[in-house]
Coordinates of N, CA and C in Angstrom, one line a residue:
X1 N -9.0 -13.4 65.7 CA -10.3 -14.0 65.5 C -11.1 -13.9 66.8
X2 N -12.5 -13.8 66.7 CA -13.3 -13.7 67.9 C -14.3 -14.8 67.8
X3 N -14.8 -15.2 69.0 CA -15.8 -16.3 69.1 C -17.2 -15.7 68.7
X4 N -18.2 -16.5 68.7 CA -19.5 -16.1 68.2 C -20.1 -15.0 69.1
X5 N -19.7 -14.9 70.3 CA -20.3 -13.9 71.2 C -19.4 -12.6 71.2
X6 N -18.3 -12.6 70.4 CA -17.4 -11.5 70.3 C -16.8 -11.1 71.6
X7 N -16.5 -12.2 72.4 CA -15.9 -12.0 73.7 C -14.4 -12.4 73.7
X8 N -14.2 -13.6 73.4 CA -12.8 -14.1 73.4 C -12.1 -13.8 72.1
X9 N -10.9 -13.1 72.2 CA -10.2 -12.7 71.1 C -8.8 -13.5 71.0
X10 N -8.5 -14.1 69.9 CA -7.3 -14.8 69.8 C -6.5 -14.3 68.6
X11 N -5.2 -14.1 68.7 CA -4.3 -13.8 67.6 C -3.8 -15.0 67.0
X12 N -4.1 -15.2 65.7 CA -3.8 -16.5 65.1 C -2.3 -16.7 64.7
X13 N -1.7 -15.5 64.4 CA -0.4 -15.7 63.8 C 0.4 -14.4 63.9
X14 N 1.7 -14.4 64.2 CA 2.5 -13.2 64.2 C 3.2 -13.2 62.8
X15 N 3.0 -12.1 62.1 CA 3.6 -12.0 60.8 C 4.3 -10.7 60.6
X16 N 5.4 -10.7 59.8 CA 6.1 -9.4 59.5 C 5.7 -8.8 58.2
X17 N 4.6 -9.3 57.6 CA 4.1 -8.7 56.4 C 2.6 -8.4 56.6
X18 N 2.1 -7.6 55.7 CA 0.6 -7.3 55.8 C -0.2 -8.5 55.4
X19 N -1.2 -8.8 56.2 CA -2.1 -9.9 55.8 C -3.6 -9.4 56.0
X20 N -4.4 -9.6 54.9 CA -5.7 -8.9 54.9 C -6.8 -9.7 54.2
X21 N -8.0 -9.3 54.4 CA -9.2 -9.9 53.7 C -9.3 -11.4 54.0
X22 N -9.2 -11.8 55.2 CA -9.3 -13.2 55.6 C -10.7 -13.7 55.5
X23 N -10.8 -15.0 55.0 CA -12.0 -15.7 54.9 C -11.9 -17.1 55.4
X24 N -12.7 -17.5 56.3 CA -12.7 -18.9 56.8 C -13.3 -19.8 55.7
X25 N -12.5 -20.8 55.2 CA -13.0 -21.6 54.2 C -13.2 -23.1 54.6
X26 N -12.8 -23.4 55.9 CA -13.1 -24.7 56.5 C -13.0 -24.5 58.0
X27 N -13.9 -25.2 58.7 CA -13.8 -25.2 60.2 C -14.4 -26.5 60.7
X28 N -13.8 -27.0 61.9 CA -14.5 -28.0 62.7 C -14.2 -27.6 64.1
X29 N -14.4 -28.6 65.0 CA -14.3 -28.2 66.5 C -12.9 -27.8 66.9
X30 N -11.9 -28.1 66.1 CA -10.5 -27.8 66.6 C -9.6 -27.3 65.5
X31 N -10.1 -27.1 64.2 CA -9.3 -26.7 63.1 C -9.9 -25.6 62.3
X32 N -9.1 -24.7 61.7 CA -9.6 -23.7 60.8 C -8.7 -23.7 59.6
X33 N -9.2 -23.3 58.4 CA -8.4 -23.0 57.3 C -8.9 -21.6 56.8
X34 N -7.9 -20.7 56.6 CA -8.3 -19.3 56.3 C -7.5 -18.9 55.0
X35 N -8.3 -18.3 54.1 CA -7.8 -17.8 52.9 C -7.6 -16.3 53.0
X36 N -6.4 -15.8 52.6 CA -6.1 -14.3 52.8 C -5.1 -13.9 51.8
X37 N -4.9 -12.5 51.7 CA -3.9 -12.0 50.9 C -2.7 -11.6 51.8
X38 N -1.5 -11.8 51.3 CA -0.3 -11.6 52.0 C 0.7 -10.8 51.3
X39 N 1.3 -9.8 52.0 CA 2.4 -9.0 51.4 C 2.0 -7.8 50.7
X40 N 0.8 -7.3 50.9 CA 0.3 -6.1 50.2 C 1.0 -4.8 50.8
X41 N 1.6 -4.0 49.9 CA 2.2 -2.7 50.2 C 1.8 -1.8 49.2
X42 N 1.1 -0.7 49.5 CA 0.6 0.3 48.5 C 1.8 0.8 47.7
X43 N 1.6 0.9 46.4 CA 2.5 1.5 45.4 C 3.9 0.7 45.4
X44 N 3.8 -0.6 45.7 CA 5.1 -1.4 45.8 C 5.0 -2.4 44.6
X45 N 6.2 -2.8 44.2 CA 6.3 -3.7 43.1 C 6.3 -5.2 43.5
X46 N 6.3 -5.4 44.8 CA 6.2 -6.8 45.4 C 4.7 -7.3 45.3
X47 N 4.4 -8.3 44.5 CA 3.0 -8.6 44.4 C 2.4 -9.3 45.6
X48 N 1.1 -8.9 45.9 CA 0.4 -9.6 47.0 C 0.1 -11.0 46.5
X49 N 0.2 -12.0 47.4 CA -0.1 -13.4 47.1 C -1.3 -13.9 47.9
X50 N -2.0 -14.9 47.4 CA -3.1 -15.6 48.1 C -2.6 -16.8 48.8
X51 N -2.9 -17.0 50.0 CA -2.4 -18.1 50.9 C -3.6 -18.7 51.6
X52 N -3.6 -20.0 51.8 CA -4.5 -20.7 52.7 C -3.6 -21.2 53.8
X53 N -4.0 -20.8 55.1 CA -3.2 -21.2 56.2 C -4.1 -22.0 57.2
X54 N -3.6 -23.1 57.7 CA -4.4 -23.9 58.6 C -4.0 -23.6 60.1
X55 N -5.0 -23.7 61.0 CA -4.7 -23.4 62.4 C -5.3 -24.6 63.2
X56 N -4.6 -25.0 64.2 CA -3.4 -24.4 64.8 C -2.1 -24.9 64.2
X57 N -2.1 -25.8 63.2 CA -0.9 -26.4 62.7 C 0.0 -25.4 62.0
X58 N -0.6 -24.3 61.4 CA 0.1 -23.3 60.7 C 0.7 -23.8 59.4
X59 N 0.1 -24.8 58.8 CA 0.5 -25.3 57.4 C 0.0 -24.2 56.4
X60 N 0.8 -24.0 55.4 CA 0.4 -23.0 54.4 C 0.4 -23.7 53.0
X61 N -0.6 -23.2 52.2 CA -0.6 -23.5 50.7 C -0.7 -22.2 50.0
X62 N 0.3 -21.9 49.1 CA 0.3 -20.7 48.3 C -0.4 -21.0 47.0
X63 N -1.3 -20.1 46.6 CA -2.0 -20.3 45.3 C -1.0 -20.0 44.2
X64 N -0.8 -21.0 43.3 CA 0.3 -20.9 42.4 C 0.0 -19.9 41.3
X65 N 0.9 -18.9 41.2 CA 0.8 -17.8 40.2 C 2.2 -17.5 39.7
X66 N 2.3 -16.8 38.5 CA 3.6 -16.3 38.0 C 4.2 -15.4 39.1
X67 N 5.5 -15.2 39.0 CA 6.3 -14.5 40.0 C 5.8 -13.1 40.2
X68 N 5.4 -12.4 39.1 CA 5.0 -11.0 39.2 C 3.5 -10.8 39.2
X69 N 2.8 -11.9 39.4 CA 1.3 -11.8 39.4 C 0.8 -11.6 40.8
X70 N -0.1 -10.7 41.0 CA -0.7 -10.6 42.4 C -2.1 -11.2 42.3
X71 N -2.6 -11.5 43.5 CA -4.0 -12.0 43.7 C -4.5 -11.2 45.0
X72 N -5.8 -10.9 44.9 CA -6.3 -10.0 46.0 C -7.8 -10.2 46.2
X73 N -8.2 -9.9 47.4 CA -9.7 -9.8 47.8 C -10.5 -11.0 47.2
X74 N -10.1 -12.2 47.6 CA -10.7 -13.4 47.0 C -12.0 -13.8 47.6
X75 N -12.8 -14.5 46.8 CA -14.0 -15.2 47.2 C -13.8 -16.7 47.2
X76 N -14.5 -17.4 48.1 CA -14.4 -18.8 48.1 C -15.8 -19.4 48.1
X77 N -16.0 -20.3 47.2 CA -17.4 -21.0 47.0 C -17.2 -22.3 46.3
X78 N -17.7 -23.4 47.0 CA -17.7 -24.7 46.4 C -16.3 -25.1 45.8
X79 N -15.3 -25.0 46.7 CA -13.9 -25.4 46.4 C -13.2 -24.5 45.3
X80 N -13.9 -23.4 44.9 CA -13.3 -22.5 43.9 C -13.0 -21.2 44.6
X81 N -11.7 -20.7 44.4 CA -11.3 -19.4 44.8 C -11.4 -18.5 43.5
X82 N -12.2 -17.4 43.7 CA -12.4 -16.4 42.6 C -11.7 -15.1 43.0
X83 N -10.9 -14.6 42.2 CA -10.1 -13.4 42.6 C -9.7 -12.5 41.5
X84 N -9.5 -11.2 41.7 CA -8.9 -10.4 40.7 C -7.4 -10.5 40.7
X85 N -6.8 -10.4 39.5 CA -5.3 -10.6 39.4 C -4.8 -9.9 38.1
X86 N -3.6 -9.5 38.2 CA -2.8 -8.9 37.1 C -1.3 -9.1 37.3
X87 N -0.5 -8.9 36.3 CA 0.9 -8.9 36.4 C 1.4 -7.5 36.6
X88 N 2.2 -7.3 37.7 CA 2.7 -6.0 38.0 C 3.8 -5.6 36.9
X89 N 3.8 -4.3 36.6 CA 4.7 -3.7 35.7 C 4.4 -4.0 34.2
X90 N 3.3 -4.6 34.0 CA 2.9 -4.8 32.6 C 2.3 -3.4 32.1
X91 N 2.3 -3.2 30.8 CA 1.8 -2.0 30.2 C 0.3 -1.8 30.6
X92 N -0.4 -2.9 30.6 CA -1.8 -2.9 31.0 C -2.0 -3.9 32.2
X93 N -2.0 -3.3 33.4 CA -2.0 -4.2 34.6 C -3.3 -4.1 35.3
X94 N -4.4 -3.7 34.7 CA -5.7 -3.7 35.3 C -6.1 -5.2 35.5
X95 N -6.7 -5.5 36.7 CA -7.0 -6.9 37.0 C -8.2 -7.5 36.2
X96 N -8.0 -8.7 35.8 CA -9.1 -9.6 35.3 C -9.4 -10.6 36.4
X97 N -10.5 -11.3 36.2 CA -11.0 -12.3 37.2 C -10.4 -13.7 36.8
X98 N -9.9 -14.4 37.9 CA -9.4 -15.7 37.7 C -10.2 -16.7 38.7
X99 N -10.1 -18.0 38.4 CA -10.7 -19.0 39.4 C -9.6 -20.1 39.5
X100 N -9.5 -20.5 40.8 CA -8.5 -21.6 41.2 C -9.3 -22.7 41.9
X101 N -9.1 -23.9 41.5 CA -9.8 -25.0 42.1 C -8.8 -25.6 43.2
X102 N -9.2 -25.6 44.5 CA -8.2 -26.0 45.5 C -8.0 -27.5 45.5
X103 N -8.8 -28.3 44.8 CA -8.6 -29.7 44.7 C -7.8 -30.1 43.5
X104 N -8.1 -29.6 42.3 CA -7.4 -30.0 41.1 C -6.1 -29.1 40.9
X105 N -6.0 -28.0 41.7 CA -4.9 -27.0 41.5 C -4.9 -26.3 40.2
X106 N -6.0 -26.3 39.5 CA -6.0 -25.7 38.1 C -6.6 -24.3 38.2
X107 N -6.0 -23.4 37.4 CA -6.5 -22.0 37.4 C -7.0 -21.6 36.0
X108 N -8.1 -20.9 35.9 CA -8.6 -20.5 34.6 C -8.8 -19.0 34.7
X109 N -8.7 -18.3 33.6 CA -8.9 -16.9 33.4 C -10.4 -16.7 33.0
X110 N -11.2 -16.0 33.8 CA -12.6 -15.8 33.5 C -12.9 -14.7 32.6
X111 N -12.2 -13.6 32.8 CA -12.5 -12.4 32.0 C -11.2 -11.9 31.4
X112 N -11.3 -11.1 30.3 CA -10.1 -10.6 29.6 C -10.5 -9.3 29.0
X113 N -10.3 -8.2 29.8 CA -10.7 -6.9 29.4 C -9.6 -5.9 29.6
X114 N -9.8 -4.6 29.2 CA -8.8 -3.6 29.4 C -9.1 -2.7 30.6
X115 N -10.2 -3.0 31.3 CA -10.6 -2.2 32.5 C -10.5 -3.1 33.7
X116 N -10.8 -2.4 34.9 CA -10.6 -3.1 36.2 C -11.8 -3.9 36.6
X117 N -11.5 -5.0 37.2 CA -12.6 -5.9 37.8 C -12.2 -6.3 39.2
X118 N -13.0 -6.1 40.2 CA -12.7 -6.3 41.6 C -13.9 -6.9 42.3
X119 N -13.6 -7.3 43.6 CA -14.6 -7.7 44.6 C -15.6 -8.8 44.1
X120 N -15.1 -9.9 43.5 CA -16.0 -10.9 43.1 C -16.7 -11.7 44.2
X121 N -18.0 -12.0 44.0 CA -18.7 -12.9 44.8 C -19.4 -13.9 43.9
X122 N -19.8 -15.1 44.4 CA -20.3 -16.2 43.5 C -21.5 -16.7 44.1
X123 N -22.6 -16.9 43.3 CA -23.8 -17.5 43.8 C -23.8 -19.0 43.8
X124 N -24.9 -19.6 44.1 CA -24.9 -21.1 44.3 C -24.8 -21.8 42.9
X125 N -25.1 -21.1 41.8 CA -25.0 -21.7 40.5 C -23.7 -21.4 39.8
X126 N -22.8 -20.7 40.5 CA -21.5 -20.3 39.9 C -21.5 -19.0 39.1
X127 N -22.6 -18.2 39.2 CA -22.5 -16.9 38.5 C -21.7 -16.0 39.4
X128 N -20.8 -15.2 38.8 CA -20.0 -14.3 39.5 C -20.5 -12.9 39.4
X129 N -20.7 -12.2 40.5 CA -21.0 -10.8 40.6 C -19.8 -10.0 41.0
X130 N -19.5 -8.8 40.4 CA -18.3 -8.1 40.7 C -18.5 -6.6 40.3
X131 N -17.5 -5.8 40.6 CA -17.5 -4.4 40.1 C -16.5 -4.3 39.0
X132 N -16.8 -3.4 38.1 CA -15.9 -3.1 36.9 C -16.2 -1.7 36.5
X133 N -15.2 -1.2 35.7 CA -15.3 0.2 35.3 C -15.2 0.5 33.8
X134 N -15.9 -0.2 33.0 CA -15.8 0.1 31.5 C -16.3 1.4 31.2
X135 N -17.2 2.0 32.0 CA -17.7 3.4 31.8 C -17.0 4.4 32.7
X136 N -15.8 4.1 33.2 CA -15.0 4.9 34.1 C -15.4 4.8 35.5
X137 N -16.7 4.9 35.9 CA -17.2 4.7 37.2 C -17.3 3.2 37.4
X138 N -17.3 2.7 38.7 CA -17.5 1.3 39.0 C -18.9 1.0 39.1
X139 N -19.4 -0.1 38.3 CA -20.8 -0.5 38.4 C -20.8 -2.0 38.7
X140 N -22.0 -2.6 38.9 CA -22.1 -4.0 39.2 C -22.3 -4.8 37.9
X141 N -21.5 -5.9 37.7 CA -21.6 -6.8 36.6 C -21.8 -8.2 37.0
X142 N -22.2 -9.1 36.1 CA -22.2 -10.5 36.4 C -21.5 -11.2 35.2
X143 N -20.9 -12.4 35.5 CA -20.4 -13.2 34.4 C -20.8 -14.7 34.7
X144 N -21.5 -15.3 33.7 CA -22.0 -16.6 33.9 C -21.7 -17.4 32.6
X145 N -20.9 -18.4 32.7 CA -20.6 -19.3 31.6 C -20.0 -18.4 30.4
X146 N -19.2 -17.4 30.8 CA -18.5 -16.6 29.8 C -19.3 -15.4 29.3
X147 N -20.5 -15.2 29.7 CA -21.4 -14.1 29.3 C -21.4 -13.0 30.4
X148 N -21.0 -11.8 30.0 CA -21.0 -10.7 30.9 C -22.2 -9.8 30.7
X149 N -22.8 -9.4 31.9 CA -24.0 -8.5 31.8 C -23.8 -7.5 32.9
X150 N -24.4 -6.3 32.5 CA -24.5 -5.2 33.5 C -25.7 -5.5 34.4
X151 N -25.5 -5.4 35.7 CA -26.5 -5.7 36.7 C -27.1 -4.4 37.3
X152 N -26.2 -3.5 37.6 CA -26.7 -2.2 38.1 C -25.6 -1.1 37.8
X153 N -26.1 0.0 37.4 CA -25.2 1.1 37.1 C -25.8 2.5 37.5
X154 N -24.9 3.4 37.8 CA -25.4 4.8 38.1 C -24.3 5.7 37.6
X155 N -24.4 7.0 37.9 CA -23.4 8.0 37.5 C -22.2 7.9 38.4
X156 N -22.4 7.3 39.6 CA -21.3 7.3 40.6 C -20.9 5.8 40.7
X157 N -20.0 5.6 41.7 CA -19.4 4.3 41.9 C -20.3 3.4 42.7
X158 N -20.3 2.1 42.4 CA -20.8 1.0 43.3 C -19.6 0.2 43.8
X159 N -19.9 -0.5 45.0 CA -18.8 -1.2 45.6 C -19.3 -2.3 46.5
X160 N -18.4 -3.3 46.8 CA -18.7 -4.3 47.8 C -20.0 -5.0 47.7
X161 N -20.2 -5.7 46.6 CA -21.4 -6.5 46.5 C -21.4 -7.7 47.4
X162 N -22.6 -8.1 47.9 CA -22.7 -9.4 48.6 C -24.1 -10.0 48.3
X163 N -24.2 -11.3 48.4 CA -25.4 -12.0 48.0 C -26.0 -12.8 49.1
X164 N -27.3 -13.0 49.2 CA -27.9 -13.8 50.3 C -27.8 -15.3 49.9
X165 N -28.0 -16.2 50.9 CA -27.9 -17.6 50.6 C -28.8 -18.2 49.6
X166 N -30.0 -17.5 49.3 CA -30.9 -18.0 48.4 C -30.7 -17.4 47.0
X167 N -29.7 -16.6 46.8 CA -29.4 -16.0 45.5 C -30.4 -15.0 45.0
X168 N -31.3 -14.5 45.9 CA -32.3 -13.6 45.4 C -31.9 -12.1 45.6
X169 N -31.2 -11.8 46.7 CA -30.9 -10.5 47.1 C -29.4 -10.1 46.9
X170 N -29.2 -9.0 46.2 CA -27.8 -8.5 46.1 C -27.8 -7.2 46.8
X171 N -26.8 -7.0 47.7 CA -26.6 -5.8 48.5 C -25.3 -5.2 48.2
X172 N -25.2 -3.9 48.0 CA -23.9 -3.3 47.7 C -23.9 -1.8 48.1
X173 N -22.8 -1.2 48.1 CA -22.6 0.2 48.5 C -22.7 1.0 47.2
X174 N -23.3 2.2 47.2 CA -23.4 3.1 46.1 C -23.1 4.5 46.6
X175 N -22.3 5.2 45.8 CA -21.9 6.6 46.2 C -23.0 7.5 45.7
X176 N -23.8 8.0 46.6 CA -24.9 8.9 46.3 C -24.7 10.2 47.0
X177 N -24.7 11.3 46.2 CA -24.5 12.7 46.8 C -23.3 12.7 47.8
X178 N -22.2 12.1 47.3 CA -20.9 12.2 48.0 C -20.9 11.3 49.2
X179 N -21.9 10.5 49.5 CA -21.9 9.6 50.6 C -22.2 8.2 50.1
X180 N -21.6 7.2 50.8 CA -21.8 5.8 50.4 C -23.0 5.2 51.2
X181 N -24.0 4.7 50.5 CA -25.2 4.1 51.1 C -25.4 2.7 50.5
X182 N -26.2 2.0 51.2 CA -26.5 0.6 50.8 C -27.7 0.5 49.9
X183 N -27.6 -0.3 48.9 CA -28.7 -0.6 48.0 C -29.0 -2.0 48.0
X184 N -30.3 -2.4 48.1 CA -30.7 -3.8 48.0 C -31.4 -4.0 46.7
X185 N -30.9 -5.0 45.9 CA -31.4 -5.3 44.6 C -32.1 -6.7 44.6
X186 N -33.3 -6.7 44.2 CA -34.1 -8.0 44.1 C -33.7 -8.6 42.7
X187 N -32.9 -9.6 42.7 CA -32.5 -10.2 41.4 C -33.6 -10.9 40.7
X188 N -34.6 -11.3 41.4 CA -35.8 -12.0 40.8 C -36.6 -11.0 40.0
X189 N -36.9 -9.8 40.5 CA -37.7 -8.9 39.9 C -37.0 -7.7 39.3
X190 N -35.7 -7.6 39.5 CA -34.8 -6.5 39.1 C -35.3 -5.2 39.6
X191 N -35.7 -5.2 40.9 CA -36.1 -3.9 41.5 C -35.1 -3.7 42.7
X192 N -34.9 -2.4 42.9 CA -33.9 -2.1 44.0 C -34.5 -0.9 44.8
X193 N -33.9 -0.8 46.0 CA -34.2 0.3 46.9 C -33.0 0.6 47.8
X194 N -32.9 1.9 48.1 CA -31.8 2.3 49.0 C -32.3 2.1 50.4
X195 N -31.5 1.3 51.2 CA -31.9 1.0 52.5 C -31.2 1.8 53.6
X196 N -30.2 2.6 53.2 CA -29.6 3.5 54.2 C -29.5 4.9 53.5
X197 N -29.6 5.9 54.2 CA -29.5 7.3 53.7 C -28.7 8.2 54.6
X198 N -27.7 7.6 55.1 CA -26.9 8.3 56.1 C -25.9 9.3 55.5
X199 N -25.5 10.3 56.2 CA -24.5 11.2 55.8 C -23.1 10.5 55.9
X200 N -23.0 9.6 56.9 CA -21.8 8.8 57.1 C -21.8 7.7 56.1
X201 N -20.6 7.2 55.7 CA -20.5 6.1 54.7 C -20.9 4.8 55.3
X202 N -21.6 4.0 54.5 CA -22.0 2.6 54.8 C -21.3 1.7 53.8
X203 N -20.5 0.7 54.4 CA -19.7 -0.2 53.6 C -19.8 -1.6 53.9
X204 N -19.2 -2.5 53.1 CA -18.9 -3.9 53.4 C -20.1 -4.6 54.0
X205 N -21.2 -4.5 53.3 CA -22.4 -5.3 53.8 C -22.2 -6.8 53.5
X206 N -22.8 -7.6 54.3 CA -22.7 -9.1 54.1 C -24.1 -9.7 54.2

């Protein structure tokens, strides 16, 4: 972790497994709580698990899931963890979206499809934006109160959606002419524009 000036670097924890996609879900002057995925190994049957670890105490809370179920690339908003999940070694193991309340410890299944759903983000009203591939390529979708809608699609893949604090602007990567560039979508007027046109790939906007 780095400080706000990106000067002081601290290693939070020594681990013998892969830990990735960390998000700070609580902080004060002396404490942090970080949500992350633990145990990911490509093409392995050991499922990645979601963990909340506090610092400096190093207390851990594991998000309760079935033994062979993985959770990955989670979002945190208003005490709710939203994440893609599936059971490894099932005939159909494409991930659906789930939500877990860190206070009540209850988990619900948000979507139930035969295709893949990844990279969820949540706006201030609880609407989930994510990528899914019902048309083979990954496009941007939303789910609100059980209703799924297509938000943006193209002939190529979209990836890594992010939303601004006012819920007006959605930014994401789109593969255009073999390169990934950023698209800004005005959710109020449903208008979009490409804001990068680089040959190099542009990813992971926030």
